[in-house]
Amino acid sequence: MSRSAHPAGPRHADVLTEGHYTAPAADLNVLDEKVWSRTVSRDADGALTVGGIGVARLAEEFGTPAYFLDESDFRARCRAWADAFGPGADVFYAGKAFLSRAVVRWLKEEGLNLDVCSGGELATALDAGMPAERIAFHGNNKTVAEIERAVEAGVGRIVLDSFQEIVRVAHIAQQRGVRQRVQIRVTVGVEAHTHEFIATAHEDQKFGIALAGGQAAEAVRRALTLDGLELIGIHSHIGSQIFDMAGFEVSARRVVQLLAEVRDEHGVELPEIDLGGGLGIAYTSEDDPREPHEIAKALSDIVTRECEAANLNTPRISVEPGRAIVGPTAFTLYEVGTIKPLEGLRTYVSVDGGMSDNIRTALYDAEYSVALVSRTSDAEPMLVRVVGKHCESGDIVVKDAFLPADLAPGDLIAVPATGAYCRSMASNYNHALRPPVVAVRDGGARVIVRRETEEDLLRLDVG
Ligand SMILES: *Cc1c(COP(=O)(O)O)cnc(C)c1O
């Protein structure tokens, strides 16, 4: 994530010891197209519109806080990924970023596959008609019931994450007289973060089987002997919000090395490799994500080169973008409630949501941008911290940003790039009602996940 000090600094820049806030755009009224979904613009009155509908109307009809998802942008991103990788590769959308029945239908229509990592995600995928063979099932501790359901549904692949699971899946498949297609998830000893990657000690995590020490080779050995399994390949996922292809380079090289070892030991060329997801998006103007076609070309060049060097046939590649598809397609709309200027520090702007609809800032210091969207303003920029209404001082949505100094209660502000890991990680903290997701397209808006109600909360409370 981008971290930069504002060179000129606002009046009290010296108190910002953490030093990571984004410089104000030359004009706060300009919406940087990098961080907003494709159909967002300002109308003649200066209000933000998405899919041709103004935010005032959206707020009136659907309330705030709410997530507005630009459906044509979502579909365009799906197509861009599918086209970039072409028919010789597979794109799996990582459902954990955001999943609903409407999303499953869009994915199905746009030709993508789907990753799920729980019984609930699998149920949503199947209910909305995703063909089971286009579903991959992930997770480091799938329950027996989840594995049974996945095998019975006929999912296209289960990604095996541990030695116990190799045996569990094999047993469940064998009992049902099927051979389950599986991949083995390996940890390659690389963990990629934002702009750099670190190549030490990243076997020290809960996911996957280490390549180091021959663990992964042993997992392959076991999987190949079990009748219930058809081992189709090796899986590696190295991190999230990655901009630099160097981590994928190392990861692909190590996975291909394993394929070569497997060929030498067993005389089998595994036909597929999955390089995972984690591709970065622009949360602020300083992030520069790559286009899908550049990513596709880079990955396919790396794999082709490594396979030639190892004298292997090039395997079929799959990738699993979640954030890179849905992240940029939605924004969260909030109403400003209270404003507290702290002389010499910053201004706290409280909105009607918070950590219950966006936990990422509190959870891992994620950076976001924010804009006044119900109108434009010629007022000076003021340094703000956008906070929620929860009983936690860490309830921060946007840590450091600039909004016009004439901001007032009742104004609508929006945080872009909240399509991924916001609604899907939303909570009921303080008995907050989780916001709706509204799909907007071509002048029409419809709720795809409705707002929770107090009745929903009370229905679960059976005491
Ligand atoms: C989370 C995850 C993804 C998606 O990550 P993004 O950052 O959303 O692209 C893909 N594959 C696996 C195995 C994951 O755990």
Short mmCIF file of C-alpha atoms and ligand atoms in Angstrom, two decimals:
data_model
loop_
_atom_site.label_atom_id
_atom_site.label_comp_id
_atom_site.label_asym_id
_atom_site.label_seq_id
_atom_site.Cartn_x
_atom_site.Cartn_y
_atom_site.Cartn_z
CA MET A 1 0.00 0.00 0.00
CA SER A 2 1.17 3.43 -0.76
CA ARG A 3 2.75 5.38 2.01
CA SER A 4 3.98 8.84 1.32
CA ALA A 5 4.46 12.05 3.17
CA HIS A 6 2.96 15.16 1.68
CA PRO A 7 6.09 17.12 0.73
CA ALA A 8 4.74 20.58 1.45
CA GLY A 9 2.71 19.33 4.35
CA PRO A 10 -0.44 20.77 5.76
CA ARG A 11 -0.16 23.30 8.52
CA HIS A 12 0.56 20.74 11.21
CA ALA A 13 2.31 18.05 9.23
CA ASP A 14 4.99 17.70 11.88
CA VAL A 15 2.55 16.08 14.29
CA LEU A 16 1.88 13.27 11.84
CA THR A 17 4.60 11.06 13.16
CA GLU A 18 3.34 7.99 11.33
CA GLY A 19 3.94 9.89 8.13
CA HIS A 20 1.63 8.12 5.76
CA TYR A 21 -1.09 10.20 4.36
CA THR A 22 -1.71 10.99 0.77
CA ALA A 23 -1.14 14.44 -0.57
CA PRO A 24 -4.37 16.20 -1.53
CA ALA A 25 -5.14 15.96 -5.20
CA ALA A 26 -4.69 19.25 -6.95
CA ASP A 27 -8.45 19.46 -7.01
CA LEU A 28 -10.46 17.44 -4.50
CA ASN A 29 -13.45 17.56 -6.85
CA VAL A 30 -11.66 15.46 -9.46
CA LEU A 31 -12.42 11.77 -9.12
CA ASP A 32 -9.29 9.79 -9.96
CA GLU A 33 -10.48 7.14 -12.38
CA LYS A 34 -7.87 4.75 -11.05
CA VAL A 35 -9.69 4.30 -7.75
CA TRP A 36 -13.30 4.63 -8.91
CA SER A 37 -15.31 2.13 -10.91
CA ARG A 38 -15.63 2.72 -14.61
CA THR A 39 -19.05 4.32 -14.87
CA VAL A 40 -18.46 6.80 -12.03
CA SER A 41 -18.39 10.49 -12.89
CA ARG A 42 -19.80 13.79 -11.64
CA ASP A 43 -23.00 15.16 -13.11
CA ALA A 44 -23.63 18.79 -14.09
CA ASP A 45 -24.43 19.65 -10.45
CA GLY A 46 -21.24 18.06 -9.21
CA ALA A 47 -22.83 15.00 -7.60
CA LEU A 48 -21.28 11.59 -8.20
CA THR A 49 -23.17 9.25 -10.50
CA VAL A 50 -22.61 5.57 -11.05
CA GLY A 51 -24.24 3.64 -13.86
CA GLY A 52 -26.02 6.88 -14.68
CA ILE A 53 -27.66 7.29 -11.25
CA GLY A 54 -26.85 10.09 -8.84
CA VAL A 55 -25.82 9.41 -5.25
CA ALA A 56 -28.61 11.53 -3.79
CA ARG A 57 -31.17 9.25 -5.39
CA LEU A 58 -29.23 6.14 -4.36
CA ALA A 59 -29.00 7.33 -0.76
CA GLU A 60 -32.68 8.15 -0.67
CA GLU A 61 -33.76 4.85 -2.14
CA PHE A 62 -31.31 2.48 -0.44
CA GLY A 63 -30.11 4.40 2.62
CA THR A 64 -26.58 4.71 3.96
CA PRO A 65 -24.20 3.16 4.62
CA ALA A 66 -24.43 1.02 1.51
CA TYR A 67 -22.14 -0.55 -1.03
CA PHE A 68 -22.83 0.32 -4.67
CA LEU A 69 -21.42 -2.17 -7.13
CA ASP A 70 -20.90 -1.19 -10.76
CA GLU A 71 -22.15 -4.29 -12.53
CA SER A 72 -20.90 -3.43 -16.01
CA ASP A 73 -17.44 -2.77 -14.56
CA PHE A 74 -17.52 -6.12 -12.75
CA ARG A 75 -18.47 -7.91 -15.95
CA ALA A 76 -15.86 -5.99 -17.98
CA ARG A 77 -13.14 -6.98 -15.50
CA CYS A 78 -14.21 -10.63 -15.68
CA ARG A 79 -13.99 -10.50 -19.47
CA ALA A 80 -10.63 -8.73 -19.36
CA TRP A 81 -9.20 -11.52 -17.19
CA ALA A 82 -10.77 -14.27 -19.26
CA ASP A 83 -9.58 -12.72 -22.54
CA ALA A 84 -6.09 -12.02 -21.20
CA PHE A 85 -5.55 -15.64 -20.18
CA GLY A 86 -7.41 -17.11 -23.16
CA PRO A 87 -8.80 -20.60 -23.64
CA GLY A 88 -5.51 -22.25 -22.68
CA ALA A 89 -5.74 -21.13 -19.03
CA ASP A 90 -8.36 -20.87 -16.30
CA VAL A 91 -9.40 -17.84 -14.26
CA PHE A 92 -10.98 -18.61 -10.90
CA TYR A 93 -12.65 -15.70 -9.11
CA ALA A 94 -11.82 -15.92 -5.38
CA GLY A 95 -15.30 -15.87 -3.87
CA LYS A 96 -14.11 -14.86 -0.42
CA ALA A 97 -13.52 -11.31 -1.74
CA PHE A 98 -17.29 -10.94 -2.19
CA LEU A 99 -19.84 -13.58 -3.07
CA SER A 100 -23.57 -13.45 -3.68
CA ARG A 101 -25.95 -15.27 -5.97
CA ALA A 102 -25.94 -12.40 -8.47
CA VAL A 103 -22.13 -12.43 -8.55
CA VAL A 104 -22.14 -16.17 -9.20
CA ARG A 105 -24.50 -15.68 -12.14
CA TRP A 106 -22.30 -12.91 -13.59
CA LEU A 107 -19.23 -15.11 -13.29
CA LYS A 108 -21.03 -17.96 -14.94
CA GLU A 109 -22.20 -15.75 -17.80
CA GLU A 110 -18.75 -14.21 -18.29
CA GLY A 111 -17.03 -17.59 -18.43
CA LEU A 112 -15.11 -17.51 -15.15
CA ASN A 113 -14.59 -20.30 -12.63
CA LEU A 114 -15.02 -19.88 -8.89
CA ASP A 115 -12.94 -20.55 -5.79
CA VAL A 116 -14.81 -21.26 -2.57
CA CYS A 117 -13.36 -21.94 0.85
CA SER A 118 -16.28 -22.90 3.06
CA GLY A 119 -19.55 -24.79 3.03
CA GLY A 120 -21.41 -21.48 2.94
CA GLU A 121 -19.57 -20.25 -0.14
CA LEU A 122 -20.06 -23.64 -1.81
CA ALA A 123 -23.79 -23.53 -1.03
CA THR A 124 -24.08 -20.05 -2.56
CA ALA A 125 -22.19 -21.11 -5.68
CA LEU A 126 -24.30 -24.23 -6.21
CA ASP A 127 -27.57 -22.51 -5.38
CA ALA A 128 -26.91 -19.85 -8.01
CA GLY A 129 -26.19 -22.49 -10.62
CA MET A 130 -22.43 -22.46 -10.98
CA PRO A 131 -21.60 -25.81 -12.60
CA ALA A 132 -19.74 -27.86 -9.99
CA GLU A 133 -16.91 -28.68 -12.37
CA ARG A 134 -16.10 -24.94 -12.49
CA ILE A 135 -15.69 -24.74 -8.70
CA ALA A 136 -12.44 -25.17 -6.76
CA PHE A 137 -12.61 -25.85 -3.04
CA HIS A 138 -9.90 -24.37 -0.80
CA GLY A 139 -9.14 -24.12 2.90
CA ASN A 140 -6.66 -25.33 5.47
CA ASN A 141 -9.23 -27.11 7.62
CA LYS A 142 -12.20 -28.19 5.55
CA THR A 143 -14.57 -30.22 7.67
CA VAL A 144 -15.45 -33.78 6.75
CA ALA A 145 -19.00 -32.58 6.03
CA GLU A 146 -17.67 -29.88 3.69
CA ILE A 147 -15.45 -32.35 1.84
CA GLU A 148 -18.35 -34.80 1.51
CA ARG A 149 -20.56 -32.11 0.09
CA ALA A 150 -17.89 -30.95 -2.36
CA VAL A 151 -17.15 -34.49 -3.56
CA GLU A 152 -20.85 -35.32 -3.89
CA ALA A 153 -21.48 -32.11 -5.82
CA GLY A 154 -18.61 -33.05 -8.15
CA VAL A 155 -16.45 -29.94 -7.73
CA GLY A 156 -13.76 -29.59 -10.39
CA ARG A 157 -10.95 -29.59 -7.90
CA ILE A 158 -10.22 -29.71 -4.22
CA VAL A 159 -6.99 -28.01 -3.21
CA LEU A 160 -5.34 -30.24 -0.61
CA ASP A 161 -3.72 -28.26 2.15
CA SER A 162 -2.29 -30.84 4.57
CA PHE A 163 -1.21 -34.45 4.93
CA GLN A 164 -4.36 -35.28 6.89
CA GLU A 165 -6.51 -33.88 4.14
CA ILE A 166 -4.87 -36.02 1.45
CA VAL A 167 -6.12 -39.09 3.28
CA ARG A 168 -9.49 -37.59 4.21
CA VAL A 169 -10.40 -36.55 0.68
CA ALA A 170 -9.13 -39.84 -0.76
CA HIS A 171 -11.23 -41.82 1.70
CA ILE A 172 -14.41 -39.80 1.10
CA ALA A 173 -14.02 -40.06 -2.68
CA GLN A 174 -13.26 -43.76 -2.56
CA GLN A 175 -16.32 -44.47 -0.40
CA ARG A 176 -18.41 -42.87 -3.12
CA GLY A 177 -16.63 -44.68 -5.91
CA VAL A 178 -15.22 -41.53 -7.52
CA ARG A 179 -11.77 -40.14 -8.22
CA GLN A 180 -11.65 -36.58 -7.01
CA ARG A 181 -9.53 -34.17 -9.02
CA VAL A 182 -7.13 -32.46 -6.61
CA GLN A 183 -4.21 -30.09 -6.48
CA ILE A 184 -1.66 -29.88 -3.68
CA ARG A 185 -1.08 -26.45 -2.20
CA VAL A 186 2.58 -25.83 -1.55
CA THR A 187 4.37 -23.03 0.24
CA VAL A 188 7.27 -21.97 -1.89
CA GLY A 189 9.18 -19.99 0.73
CA VAL A 190 8.16 -16.62 -0.73
CA GLU A 191 5.73 -14.22 0.73
CA ALA A 192 4.87 -11.27 -1.45
CA HIS A 193 3.79 -7.99 0.02
CA THR A 194 2.81 -4.87 -1.82
CA HIS A 195 5.93 -3.61 -3.54
CA GLU A 196 8.50 -6.08 -2.30
CA PHE A 197 8.78 -9.72 -1.50
CA ILE A 198 10.67 -11.37 1.26
CA ALA A 199 12.18 -14.75 0.75
CA THR A 200 12.66 -16.03 4.27
CA ALA A 201 10.80 -18.30 6.61
CA HIS A 202 7.42 -18.21 4.96
CA GLU A 203 6.85 -21.83 5.52
CA ASP A 204 5.96 -20.43 8.96
CA GLN A 205 2.23 -20.11 8.26
CA LYS A 206 -0.87 -22.24 8.44
CA PHE A 207 -1.46 -22.75 4.72
CA GLY A 208 0.01 -25.36 2.47
CA ILE A 209 2.75 -27.96 2.50
CA ALA A 210 6.34 -26.75 2.39
CA LEU A 211 8.48 -27.40 -0.65
CA ALA A 212 11.42 -27.18 1.71
CA GLY A 213 12.64 -30.41 3.27
CA GLY A 214 10.89 -32.52 0.64
CA GLN A 215 7.47 -32.18 2.31
CA ALA A 216 5.62 -31.34 -0.89
CA ALA A 217 7.38 -34.14 -2.79
CA GLU A 218 6.22 -36.52 -0.05
CA ALA A 219 2.65 -35.22 -0.35
CA VAL A 220 2.73 -35.88 -4.10
CA ARG A 221 4.08 -39.39 -3.43
CA ARG A 222 1.17 -40.14 -1.11
CA ALA A 223 -1.49 -38.57 -3.33
CA LEU A 224 -0.33 -40.57 -6.35
CA THR A 225 -0.81 -43.86 -4.51
CA LEU A 226 -4.44 -43.22 -3.46
CA ASP A 227 -7.24 -44.52 -5.69
CA GLY A 228 -9.68 -41.82 -4.62
CA LEU A 229 -7.50 -39.00 -5.97
CA GLU A 230 -6.58 -37.75 -9.41
CA LEU A 231 -3.68 -35.39 -8.82
CA ILE A 232 -3.93 -32.72 -11.53
CA GLY A 233 -1.36 -30.24 -10.33
CA ILE A 234 0.34 -27.99 -7.83
CA HIS A 235 -1.08 -24.83 -6.30
CA SER A 236 0.75 -21.84 -4.84
CA HIS A 237 -0.66 -18.57 -3.50
CA ILE A 238 1.93 -16.10 -2.28
CA GLY A 239 0.13 -13.13 -0.74
CA SER A 240 -2.13 -10.22 -1.42
CA GLN A 241 -2.14 -6.72 -2.88
CA ILE A 242 0.95 -7.61 -4.95
CA PHE A 243 2.22 -5.24 -7.64
CA ASP A 244 5.60 -6.75 -8.32
CA MET A 245 5.80 -9.89 -10.48
CA ALA A 246 9.10 -10.96 -8.87
CA GLY A 247 7.32 -13.04 -6.21
CA PHE A 248 5.39 -14.94 -8.90
CA GLU A 249 8.65 -15.48 -10.75
CA VAL A 250 10.23 -17.25 -7.78
CA SER A 251 7.05 -19.11 -7.00
CA ALA A 252 6.60 -20.37 -10.58
CA ARG A 253 10.23 -21.44 -10.75
CA ARG A 254 9.95 -23.48 -7.57
CA VAL A 255 6.66 -25.08 -8.55
CA VAL A 256 8.10 -26.04 -11.94
CA GLN A 257 11.12 -27.54 -10.16
CA LEU A 258 8.72 -29.73 -8.20
CA LEU A 259 6.96 -30.79 -11.43
CA ALA A 260 10.35 -31.80 -12.81
CA GLU A 261 11.14 -33.80 -9.67
CA VAL A 262 7.77 -35.52 -9.89
CA ARG A 263 8.42 -36.39 -13.53
CA ASP A 264 11.86 -37.78 -12.66
CA GLU A 265 10.61 -39.83 -9.73
CA HIS A 266 7.22 -41.05 -10.96
CA GLY A 267 7.33 -40.63 -14.73
CA VAL A 268 4.24 -38.40 -14.48
CA GLU A 269 3.94 -34.86 -15.82
CA LEU A 270 1.30 -33.11 -13.75
CA PRO A 271 -0.81 -31.14 -16.24
CA GLU A 272 -1.69 -27.99 -14.28
CA ILE A 273 -0.26 -25.30 -12.05
CA ASP A 274 -2.22 -22.70 -10.16
CA LEU A 275 -0.36 -19.50 -9.26
CA GLY A 276 -3.04 -18.16 -6.92
CA GLY A 277 -4.34 -14.62 -6.64
CA GLY A 278 -3.27 -11.56 -4.74
CA LEU A 279 -2.93 -9.06 -7.57
CA GLY A 280 -3.03 -5.49 -6.34
CA ILE A 281 -5.54 -2.74 -7.04
CA ALA A 282 -5.50 1.03 -6.60
CA TYR A 283 -6.89 2.04 -3.21
CA THR A 284 -5.30 5.46 -3.52
CA SER A 285 -3.93 7.46 -6.44
CA GLU A 286 -0.45 6.25 -5.62
CA ASP A 287 -1.12 2.60 -6.39
CA ASP A 288 -0.35 1.47 -9.93
CA PRO A 289 -1.88 -1.90 -10.66
CA ARG A 290 -1.10 -3.82 -13.81
CA GLU A 291 -3.63 -4.69 -16.45
CA PRO A 292 -4.75 -8.34 -16.74
CA HIS A 293 -3.10 -8.76 -20.15
CA GLU A 294 0.28 -7.67 -18.74
CA ILE A 295 -0.12 -10.07 -15.83
CA ALA A 296 -1.17 -12.91 -18.13
CA LYS A 297 1.78 -12.34 -20.40
CA ALA A 298 4.26 -12.10 -17.52
CA LEU A 299 2.99 -15.29 -15.87
CA SER A 300 2.83 -17.28 -19.05
CA ASP A 301 6.34 -16.15 -20.08
CA ILE A 302 7.73 -17.16 -16.70
CA VAL A 303 6.10 -20.59 -16.74
CA THR A 304 7.04 -21.26 -20.37
CA ARG A 305 10.66 -20.29 -19.76
CA GLU A 306 10.98 -22.38 -16.60
CA CYS A 307 9.38 -25.40 -18.28
CA GLU A 308 11.68 -25.15 -21.28
CA ALA A 309 14.64 -25.05 -18.92
CA ALA A 310 13.35 -28.15 -17.11
CA ASN A 311 12.41 -29.86 -20.39
CA LEU A 312 8.75 -30.15 -19.38
CA ASN A 313 5.60 -29.59 -21.39
CA THR A 314 4.08 -26.28 -20.34
CA PRO A 315 1.24 -27.04 -17.91
CA ARG A 316 -2.15 -25.37 -18.04
CA ILE A 317 -2.04 -22.28 -15.81
CA SER A 318 -4.77 -21.08 -13.52
CA VAL A 319 -4.99 -17.86 -11.53
CA GLU A 320 -7.35 -16.78 -8.78
CA PRO A 321 -7.94 -13.02 -8.68
CA GLY A 322 -10.51 -11.87 -6.13
CA ARG A 323 -9.71 -8.30 -5.18
CA ALA A 324 -8.48 -7.44 -8.69
CA ILE A 325 -11.93 -8.20 -10.10
CA VAL A 326 -14.40 -6.99 -7.49
CA GLY A 327 -12.35 -4.53 -5.44
CA PRO A 328 -12.43 -1.55 -7.82
CA THR A 329 -16.09 -2.09 -8.79
CA ALA A 330 -17.74 -0.83 -5.60
CA PHE A 331 -17.72 2.14 -3.26
CA THR A 332 -19.25 2.60 0.16
CA LEU A 333 -21.56 5.55 0.54
CA TYR A 334 -21.78 7.15 3.98
CA GLU A 335 -23.54 10.15 5.44
CA VAL A 336 -21.46 12.50 7.55
CA GLY A 337 -22.84 12.67 11.09
CA THR A 338 -20.52 14.60 13.37
CA ILE A 339 -17.37 16.59 12.71
CA LYS A 340 -14.77 17.24 15.39
CA PRO A 341 -11.90 19.56 14.50
CA LEU A 342 -8.81 19.12 16.67
CA GLU A 343 -6.75 22.25 16.43
CA GLY A 344 -3.20 21.37 15.47
CA LEU A 345 -4.03 17.75 14.70
CA ARG A 346 -6.74 16.83 12.26
CA THR A 347 -10.50 16.76 11.87
CA TYR A 348 -12.43 13.65 12.82
CA VAL A 349 -15.33 13.00 10.45
CA SER A 350 -17.79 10.42 11.78
CA VAL A 351 -19.91 8.43 9.38
CA ASP A 352 -22.93 6.18 9.86
CA GLY A 353 -20.93 2.95 9.41
CA GLY A 354 -17.34 2.05 10.26
CA MET A 355 -15.38 -1.04 11.20
CA SER A 356 -18.52 -3.17 10.88
CA ASP A 357 -18.61 -2.52 7.11
CA ASN A 358 -14.87 -2.06 6.54
CA ILE A 359 -12.56 -3.84 8.97
CA ARG A 360 -9.51 -3.68 6.73
CA THR A 361 -8.15 -0.40 8.05
CA ALA A 362 -8.32 -1.59 11.66
CA LEU A 363 -7.20 -5.11 10.78
CA TYR A 364 -4.14 -4.37 8.70
CA ASP A 365 -3.70 -0.68 8.34
CA ALA A 366 -5.17 -0.67 4.85
CA GLU A 367 -5.25 2.64 3.04
CA TYR A 368 -8.29 4.11 1.37
CA SER A 369 -9.27 7.33 -0.32
CA VAL A 370 -12.45 9.30 0.26
CA ALA A 371 -14.35 12.01 -1.58
CA LEU A 372 -17.23 14.37 -0.96
CA VAL A 373 -19.76 13.09 -3.49
CA SER A 374 -23.08 14.85 -2.91
CA ARG A 375 -21.63 18.11 -4.26
CA THR A 376 -18.39 19.75 -5.25
CA SER A 377 -16.67 22.36 -3.12
CA ASP A 378 -14.15 25.12 -3.63
CA ALA A 379 -13.15 25.17 0.04
CA GLU A 380 -9.57 24.52 1.12
CA PRO A 381 -8.52 20.91 1.75
CA MET A 382 -8.55 19.83 5.39
CA LEU A 383 -6.76 16.83 6.81
CA VAL A 384 -9.34 14.34 8.06
CA ARG A 385 -9.65 10.96 9.63
CA VAL A 386 -12.86 9.23 8.65
CA VAL A 387 -14.13 7.19 11.57
CA GLY A 388 -17.16 5.04 12.27
CA LYS A 389 -19.82 5.00 14.98
CA HIS A 390 -18.51 2.00 16.90
CA CYS A 391 -17.28 1.83 20.48
CA GLU A 392 -13.61 1.42 19.61
CA SER A 393 -11.09 4.17 19.05
CA GLY A 394 -9.52 1.98 16.35
CA ASP A 395 -12.77 2.24 14.41
CA ILE A 396 -11.14 4.04 11.49
CA VAL A 397 -12.25 3.82 7.87
CA VAL A 398 -9.77 6.20 6.25
CA LYS A 399 -6.79 7.06 8.36
CA ASP A 400 -5.46 10.17 6.66
CA ALA A 401 -7.14 11.95 3.79
CA PHE A 402 -8.23 15.37 2.65
CA LEU A 403 -11.79 16.64 2.34
CA PRO A 404 -13.02 20.16 1.72
CA ALA A 405 -13.03 22.32 4.83
CA ASP A 406 -16.71 23.22 4.40
CA LEU A 407 -17.75 19.60 4.93
CA ALA A 408 -20.98 19.50 6.93
CA PRO A 409 -23.23 16.98 8.64
CA GLY A 410 -25.59 15.51 6.06
CA ASP A 411 -23.02 15.56 3.25
CA LEU A 412 -22.50 12.25 1.48
CA ILE A 413 -18.97 10.95 1.27
CA ALA A 414 -17.81 7.81 -0.50
CA VAL A 415 -14.89 5.47 -0.05
CA PRO A 416 -13.90 3.83 -3.36
CA ALA A 417 -12.42 0.36 -3.96
CA THR A 418 -14.45 -1.35 -1.25
CA GLY A 419 -15.74 -4.19 -3.41
CA ALA A 420 -13.36 -6.77 -1.93
CA TYR A 421 -13.12 -7.92 1.70
CA CYS A 422 -15.52 -5.29 3.04
CA ARG A 423 -19.05 -6.74 2.85
CA SER A 424 -17.53 -10.22 3.01
CA MET A 425 -15.78 -9.35 6.29
CA ALA A 426 -18.61 -7.22 7.68
CA SER A 427 -19.73 -7.83 11.25
CA ASN A 428 -22.59 -7.01 13.57
CA TYR A 429 -20.36 -5.32 16.13
CA ASN A 430 -22.50 -3.09 18.35
CA HIS A 431 -25.43 -4.89 16.73
CA ALA A 432 -24.81 -2.92 13.58
CA LEU A 433 -27.01 -3.93 10.69
CA ARG A 434 -24.81 -5.01 7.82
CA PRO A 435 -25.29 -2.70 4.80
CA PRO A 436 -26.84 -3.77 1.51
CA VAL A 437 -24.99 -4.33 -1.73
CA VAL A 438 -26.75 -2.59 -4.58
CA ALA A 439 -25.85 -3.42 -8.17
CA VAL A 440 -26.05 -0.43 -10.49
CA ARG A 441 -26.10 -0.75 -14.24
CA ASP A 442 -27.37 1.32 -17.18
CA GLY A 443 -29.58 3.61 -15.16
CA GLY A 444 -31.03 0.82 -13.01
CA ALA A 445 -30.20 -0.14 -9.42
CA ARG A 446 -31.19 -3.30 -7.59
CA VAL A 447 -30.39 -4.76 -4.23
CA ILE A 448 -28.38 -7.99 -4.52
CA VAL A 449 -27.74 -8.40 -0.78
CA ARG A 450 -30.33 -6.63 1.33
CA ARG A 451 -29.68 -4.54 4.40
CA GLU A 452 -29.95 -6.46 7.65
CA THR A 453 -32.83 -5.56 9.91
CA GLU A 454 -33.29 -5.60 13.65
CA GLU A 455 -35.63 -8.56 13.08
CA ASP A 456 -32.72 -10.43 11.45
CA LEU A 457 -30.64 -9.84 14.57
CA LEU A 458 -33.41 -10.75 16.97
CA ARG A 459 -34.28 -13.88 15.03
CA LEU A 460 -30.87 -15.34 15.85
CA ASP A 461 -31.20 -14.42 19.50
CA VAL A 462 -33.37 -17.26 20.69
CA GLY A 463 -32.70 -16.95 24.43
C1 LIG B 1 -7.41 -15.06 -0.90
C2 LIG B 1 -7.00 -15.98 -1.98
C3 LIG B 1 -7.08 -15.58 -3.30
C4 LIG B 1 -7.53 -14.21 -3.73
O1 LIG B 1 -6.72 -13.20 -3.27
P1 LIG B 1 -6.94 -11.71 -3.84
O2 LIG B 1 -5.97 -10.87 -3.08
O3 LIG B 1 -8.36 -11.35 -3.54
O4 LIG B 1 -6.70 -11.77 -5.30
C5 LIG B 1 -6.73 -16.48 -4.28
N1 LIG B 1 -6.33 -17.74 -3.95
C6 LIG B 1 -6.24 -18.15 -2.69
C7 LIG B 1 -5.82 -19.53 -2.40
C8 LIG B 1 -6.57 -17.29 -1.65
O5 LIG B 1 -6.47 -17.70 -0.39
#
